[in-house]
Amino acid sequence: MSTHTRPKLKVREFERNRQLFTNEQLLPYAGQWVAFSLDGARVVAASADLDKLPALVAAAGGEISNVELEYITVADDDGVGGWVETR
């Protein structure tokens, strides 16, 4: 039985830091799942394949239970340019 517990997510801190990422900064992650640090200040790992993300997080020195996941998409209303949407 594991005694590991996930650090508590501080929602306000996460949201504040996560909102500091600009669309331009997130654009390289379009079409990928992004693992953000629990404080929302950095990208730990990213992958289009959600099943590969735990290994990528581990390779970065983290644990999948200690990140917040978000899928990044690009919406394009007229075929020119676009913006980043998250879900």
mmCIF file with all atom_site columns, N, CA and C in Angstrom, residues 30-55:
data_model
loop_
_atom_site.group_PDB
_atom_site.id
_atom_site.type_symbol
_atom_site.label_atom_id
_atom_site.label_alt_id
_atom_site.label_comp_id
_atom_site.label_asym_id
_atom_site.label_entity_id
_atom_site.label_seq_id
_atom_site.pdbx_PDB_ins_code
_atom_site.Cartn_x
_atom_site.Cartn_y
_atom_site.Cartn_z
_atom_site.occupancy
_atom_site.B_iso_or_equiv
_atom_site.pdbx_formal_charge
_atom_site.auth_seq_id
_atom_site.auth_comp_id
_atom_site.auth_asym_id
_atom_site.auth_atom_id
_atom_site.pdbx_PDB_model_num
ATOM 1  N N  . ALA A 1 30 ? -0.136 23.019 -29.221 1.00 0.00 ? 30 ALA A N  1
ATOM 2  C CA . ALA A 1 30 ? -1.441 22.779 -29.849 1.00 0.00 ? 30 ALA A CA 1
ATOM 3  C C  . ALA A 1 30 ? -1.552 21.318 -30.262 1.00 0.00 ? 30 ALA A C  1
ATOM 4  N N  . GLY A 1 31 ? -2.684 20.714 -29.931 1.00 0.00 ? 31 GLY A N  1
ATOM 5  C CA . GLY A 1 31 ? -2.916 19.310 -30.246 1.00 0.00 ? 31 GLY A CA 1
ATOM 6  C C  . GLY A 1 31 ? -2.257 18.356 -29.275 1.00 0.00 ? 31 GLY A C  1
ATOM 7  N N  . GLN A 1 32 ? -1.839 18.870 -28.130 1.00 0.00 ? 32 GLN A N  1
ATOM 8  C CA . GLN A 1 32 ? -1.149 18.037 -27.147 1.00 0.00 ? 32 GLN A CA 1
ATOM 9  C C  . GLN A 1 32 ? -1.768 18.196 -25.762 1.00 0.00 ? 32 GLN A C  1
ATOM 10 N N  . TRP A 1 33 ? -1.546 17.173 -24.966 1.00 0.00 ? 33 TRP A N  1
ATOM 11 C CA . TRP A 1 33 ? -1.840 17.242 -23.544 1.00 0.00 ? 33 TRP A CA 1
ATOM 12 C C  . TRP A 1 33 ? -0.621 17.864 -22.875 1.00 0.00 ? 33 TRP A C  1
ATOM 13 N N  . VAL A 1 34 ? -0.856 18.839 -22.017 1.00 0.00 ? 34 VAL A N  1
ATOM 14 C CA . VAL A 1 34 ? 0.230  19.526 -21.320 1.00 0.00 ? 34 VAL A CA 1
ATOM 15 C C  . VAL A 1 34 ? 0.105  19.242 -19.828 1.00 0.00 ? 34 VAL A C  1
ATOM 16 N N  . ALA A 1 35 ? 1.220  18.848 -19.228 1.00 0.00 ? 35 ALA A N  1
ATOM 17 C CA . ALA A 1 35 ? 1.286  18.636 -17.783 1.00 0.00 ? 35 ALA A CA 1
ATOM 18 C C  . ALA A 1 35 ? 1.911  19.877 -17.170 1.00 0.00 ? 35 ALA A C  1
ATOM 19 N N  . PHE A 1 36 ? 1.100  20.645 -16.458 1.00 0.00 ? 36 PHE A N  1
ATOM 20 C CA . PHE A 1 36 ? 1.575  21.847 -15.770 1.00 0.00 ? 36 PHE A CA 1
ATOM 21 C C  . PHE A 1 36 ? 1.954  21.500 -14.339 1.00 0.00 ? 36 PHE A C  1
ATOM 22 N N  . SER A 1 37 ? 2.959  22.187 -13.824 1.00 0.00 ? 37 SER A N  1
ATOM 23 C CA . SER A 1 37 ? 3.295  22.038 -12.411 1.00 0.00 ? 37 SER A CA 1
ATOM 24 C C  . SER A 1 37 ? 2.081  22.428 -11.574 1.00 0.00 ? 37 SER A C  1
ATOM 25 N N  . LEU A 1 38 ? 2.010  21.929 -10.354 1.00 0.00 ? 38 LEU A N  1
ATOM 26 C CA . LEU A 1 38 ? 0.842  22.188 -9.508  1.00 0.00 ? 38 LEU A CA 1
ATOM 27 C C  . LEU A 1 38 ? 0.653  23.664 -9.183  1.00 0.00 ? 38 LEU A C  1
ATOM 28 N N  . ASP A 1 39 ? 1.714  24.458 -9.317  1.00 0.00 ? 39 ASP A N  1
ATOM 29 C CA . ASP A 1 39 ? 1.539  25.892 -9.097  1.00 0.00 ? 39 ASP A CA 1
ATOM 30 C C  . ASP A 1 39 ? 1.200  26.625 -10.396 1.00 0.00 ? 39 ASP A C  1
ATOM 31 N N  . GLY A 1 40 ? 1.154  25.887 -11.525 1.00 0.00 ? 40 GLY A N  1
ATOM 32 C CA . GLY A 1 40 ? 0.781  26.477 -12.801 1.00 0.00 ? 40 GLY A CA 1
ATOM 33 C C  . GLY A 1 40 ? 1.844  27.333 -13.445 1.00 0.00 ? 40 GLY A C  1
ATOM 34 N N  . ALA A 1 41 ? 3.047  27.323 -12.888 1.00 0.00 ? 41 ALA A N  1
ATOM 35 C CA . ALA A 1 41 ? 4.091  28.230 -13.356 1.00 0.00 ? 41 ALA A CA 1
ATOM 36 C C  . ALA A 1 41 ? 4.940  27.668 -14.497 1.00 0.00 ? 41 ALA A C  1
ATOM 37 N N  . ARG A 1 42 ? 4.895  26.335 -14.712 1.00 0.00 ? 42 ARG A N  1
ATOM 38 C CA . ARG A 1 42 ? 5.743  25.782 -15.765 1.00 0.00 ? 42 ARG A CA 1
ATOM 39 C C  . ARG A 1 42 ? 5.113  24.547 -16.385 1.00 0.00 ? 42 ARG A C  1
ATOM 40 N N  . VAL A 1 43 ? 5.538  24.298 -17.619 1.00 0.00 ? 43 VAL A N  1
ATOM 41 C CA . VAL A 1 43 ? 5.151  23.078 -18.316 1.00 0.00 ? 43 VAL A CA 1
ATOM 42 C C  . VAL A 1 43 ? 6.167  22.016 -17.944 1.00 0.00 ? 43 VAL A C  1
ATOM 43 N N  . VAL A 1 44 ? 5.701  20.912 -17.409 1.00 0.00 ? 44 VAL A N  1
ATOM 44 C CA . VAL A 1 44 ? 6.571  19.810 -17.015 1.00 0.00 ? 44 VAL A CA 1
ATOM 45 C C  . VAL A 1 44 ? 6.839  18.905 -18.213 1.00 0.00 ? 44 VAL A C  1
ATOM 46 N N  . ALA A 1 45 ? 5.796  18.614 -18.991 1.00 0.00 ? 45 ALA A N  1
ATOM 47 C CA . ALA A 1 45 ? 5.917  17.744 -20.165 1.00 0.00 ? 45 ALA A CA 1
ATOM 48 C C  . ALA A 1 45 ? 4.683  17.945 -21.027 1.00 0.00 ? 45 ALA A C  1
ATOM 49 N N  . ALA A 1 46 ? 4.773  17.465 -22.275 1.00 0.00 ? 46 ALA A N  1
ATOM 50 C CA . ALA A 1 46 ? 3.632  17.549 -23.187 1.00 0.00 ? 46 ALA A CA 1
ATOM 51 C C  . ALA A 1 46 ? 3.718  16.415 -24.194 1.00 0.00 ? 46 ALA A C  1
ATOM 52 N N  . SER A 1 47 ? 2.538  15.961 -24.637 1.00 0.00 ? 47 SER A N  1
ATOM 53 C CA . SER A 1 47 ? 2.480  14.892 -25.622 1.00 0.00 ? 47 SER A CA 1
ATOM 54 C C  . SER A 1 47 ? 1.090  14.858 -26.252 1.00 0.00 ? 47 SER A C  1
ATOM 55 N N  . ALA A 1 48 ? 1.044  14.541 -27.528 1.00 0.00 ? 48 ALA A N  1
ATOM 56 C CA . ALA A 1 48 ? -0.241 14.335 -28.189 1.00 0.00 ? 48 ALA A CA 1
ATOM 57 C C  . ALA A 1 48 ? -0.888 13.046 -27.704 1.00 0.00 ? 48 ALA A C  1
ATOM 58 N N  . ASP A 1 49 ? -0.077 12.124 -27.226 1.00 0.00 ? 49 ASP A N  1
ATOM 59 C CA . ASP A 1 49 ? -0.548 10.828 -26.743 1.00 0.00 ? 49 ASP A CA 1
ATOM 60 C C  . ASP A 1 49 ? -0.611 10.856 -25.214 1.00 0.00 ? 49 ASP A C  1
ATOM 61 N N  . LEU A 1 50 ? -1.813 10.897 -24.693 1.00 0.00 ? 50 LEU A N  1
ATOM 62 C CA . LEU A 1 50 ? -2.005 10.977 -23.243 1.00 0.00 ? 50 LEU A CA 1
ATOM 63 C C  . LEU A 1 50 ? -1.356 9.804  -22.517 1.00 0.00 ? 50 LEU A C  1
ATOM 64 N N  . ASP A 1 51 ? -1.329 8.639  -23.152 1.00 0.00 ? 51 ASP A N  1
ATOM 65 C CA . ASP A 1 51 ? -0.728 7.457  -22.526 1.00 0.00 ? 51 ASP A CA 1
ATOM 66 C C  . ASP A 1 51 ? 0.784  7.590  -22.339 1.00 0.00 ? 51 ASP A C  1
ATOM 67 N N  . LYS A 1 52 ? 1.433  8.439  -23.117 1.00 0.00 ? 52 LYS A N  1
ATOM 68 C CA . LYS A 1 52 ? 2.884  8.628  -23.006 1.00 0.00 ? 52 LYS A CA 1
ATOM 69 C C  . LYS A 1 52 ? 3.260  9.686  -21.970 1.00 0.00 ? 52 LYS A C  1
ATOM 70 N N  . LEU A 1 53 ? 2.286  10.472 -21.547 1.00 0.00 ? 53 LEU A N  1
ATOM 71 C CA . LEU A 1 53 ? 2.584  11.583 -20.650 1.00 0.00 ? 53 LEU A CA 1
ATOM 72 C C  . LEU A 1 53 ? 3.170  11.163 -19.301 1.00 0.00 ? 53 LEU A C  1
ATOM 73 N N  . PRO A 1 54 ? 2.700  10.105 -18.653 1.00 0.00 ? 54 PRO A N  1
ATOM 74 C CA . PRO A 1 54 ? 3.310  9.724  -17.370 1.00 0.00 ? 54 PRO A CA 1
ATOM 75 C C  . PRO A 1 54 ? 4.816  9.470  -17.478 1.00 0.00 ? 54 PRO A C  1
ATOM 76 N N  . ALA A 1 55 ? 5.250  8.794  -18.534 1.00 0.00 ? 55 ALA A N  1
ATOM 77 C CA . ALA A 1 55 ? 6.685  8.526  -18.709 1.00 0.00 ? 55 ALA A CA 1
ATOM 78 C C  . ALA A 1 55 ? 7.454  9.819  -18.964 1.00 0.00 ? 55 ALA A C  1
#
